[in-house]
Amino acid sequence: METLDAILEFVDEHQPTTDELVGWHRGTFARVSSRDSILRRVDYLEDVGFIRRAGDYWQLGPEGEAYLSEQTTLTLLEIMVRRNVGLRSLLYALSAGPMTIDEVSHQQLDTHPELGWNPANPDMAKQRTNWLRSLGLVEKDGDLYALTDEGHQFIDRAVEQWAGTAETSVSSTGDGLTAATYETTVVARSVDPEFRATVLSRHDGTCPVSHVDHPALLDVAHVLPWSEYPDHRADLGNVLPLSKTHHAAFDRELFTIDADYRLRVNPEFDTQSDILQRTIIEQAGEQISFDTGPEPAYLQKHNQALAWLAD
């Protein structure tokens, strides 16, 4: 944040040329001195909207003006998570446990392959974690990065707060990247598209019950209901991807998954649908395969409310 403040204040006061900005940068920040490194930083600040070109000169961009007018961590946080594909998904992923920088890099590329980073180069992952550390959302302990209390509080709010996000404007690559708003078909609610992307990535983009793997046909289903358990809305242990049909069947208690990940079917569920016969009724009692399954305690709690399962 101190680096950003210094750059924006210099640009605001001097409206420098590129050469002047590079020269000032070298004299101010000893750790970044090569022209290529400085220009990569400048390109990133331009992509995010902190600065913009005006002929041969640099001026504050709209995000730079917004930030300098407030100069608060909250304002910067709002700008960064809105203008960078994957920052929120990284925070969601960290809620499941600490990660190394290599795991951060793979999580970002698995969830957002459009970022286009070189997976062998951890620099972009380090840049992201450093941003989040400077904002107080992430802390480093040895080789591991973990959410702070503020980070947990952010994701608890973000799953709803960012639900109406139609797109994330830019990434650190400078590409225009989008992440469509997602709304369930079972309940009139929407969730942060980056939460959805995180969930789908953790489950290889496939419904574990039906094996549907087309993103447009998948929902994010909550084990403990959204309306009744607000503290678990952004809990990755409380969600799984289901096809839209199977999500509706799950929410209507036509089937469930027990704490041992076996599929259990409501004995009153009757259907002539070949698909539902094959993927639900004929799979009764079978083990559902998960790389990272829902929290068994949540499944157990969900199932305690099912009268037909207790019979």
Tab-separated table of N, CA, C and O in Angstrom, residues 2 4 42 45 50 76 146 155 161 188-189 202 229 264 293:
chain	number	residue	atom	x	y	z
A	2	GLU	N	1.969	1.206	0.732
A	2	GLU	CA	2.866	2.369	0.751
A	2	GLU	C	3.450	2.622	-0.631
A	2	GLU	O	3.588	3.784	-1.059
A	4	LEU	N	2.040	1.790	-3.523
A	4	LEU	CA	0.951	2.326	-4.349
A	4	LEU	C	0.711	3.795	-4.033
A	4	LEU	O	0.568	4.620	-4.956
A	42	VAL	N	3.861	-0.764	-13.998
A	42	VAL	CA	3.081	0.337	-14.572
A	42	VAL	C	1.904	-0.210	-15.377
A	42	VAL	O	0.775	0.294	-15.284
A	45	LEU	N	-0.822	-1.335	-13.031
A	45	LEU	CA	-1.564	-0.215	-12.453
A	45	LEU	C	-2.483	0.420	-13.488
A	45	LEU	O	-3.585	0.881	-13.154
A	50	PHE	N	-5.673	2.440	-11.953
A	50	PHE	CA	-5.074	3.399	-11.027
A	50	PHE	C	-4.443	4.568	-11.772
A	50	PHE	O	-4.474	5.703	-11.299
A	76	LEU	N	-9.400	0.510	-1.096
A	76	LEU	CA	-8.455	-0.245	-1.908
A	76	LEU	C	-8.904	-1.699	-2.048
A	76	LEU	O	-8.818	-2.281	-3.138
A	146	ALA	N	-2.264	-18.039	5.158
A	146	ALA	CA	-3.542	-18.369	5.789
A	146	ALA	C	-4.385	-17.113	5.921
A	146	ALA	O	-3.869	-15.987	5.937
A	155	ILE	N	-14.867	-13.043	3.538
A	155	ILE	CA	-15.529	-14.034	2.690
A	155	ILE	C	-16.940	-14.330	3.188
A	155	ILE	O	-17.812	-14.664	2.382
A	161	GLN	N	-22.343	-10.265	-0.943
A	161	GLN	CA	-22.047	-8.898	-1.357
A	161	GLN	C	-21.691	-8.806	-2.832
A	161	GLN	O	-22.073	-7.864	-3.518
A	188	ALA	N	-34.564	-18.236	-5.096
A	188	ALA	CA	-34.268	-16.973	-5.767
A	188	ALA	C	-33.144	-16.259	-5.032
A	188	ALA	O	-33.359	-15.343	-4.258
A	189	ARG	N	-31.940	-16.707	-5.258
A	189	ARG	CA	-30.781	-16.068	-4.649
A	189	ARG	C	-29.611	-16.183	-5.625
A	189	ARG	O	-29.611	-17.028	-6.521
A	202	ARG	N	-12.837	-27.101	-7.268
A	202	ARG	CA	-12.499	-28.102	-6.246
A	202	ARG	C	-13.103	-29.470	-6.568
A	202	ARG	O	-12.629	-30.498	-6.084
A	229	TYR	N	-28.530	-21.250	7.935
A	229	TYR	CA	-27.156	-21.294	8.440
A	229	TYR	C	-26.294	-20.248	7.726
A	229	TYR	O	-25.409	-20.578	6.937
A	264	ARG	N	-28.377	-41.950	-0.460
A	264	ARG	CA	-29.587	-42.486	0.159
A	264	ARG	C	-30.792	-41.863	-0.535
A	264	ARG	O	-30.827	-40.649	-0.782
A	293	GLY	N	-14.773	-34.031	-0.300
A	293	GLY	CA	-16.208	-34.105	-0.086
A	293	GLY	C	-16.701	-33.097	0.929
A	293	GLY	O	-15.914	-32.443	1.615
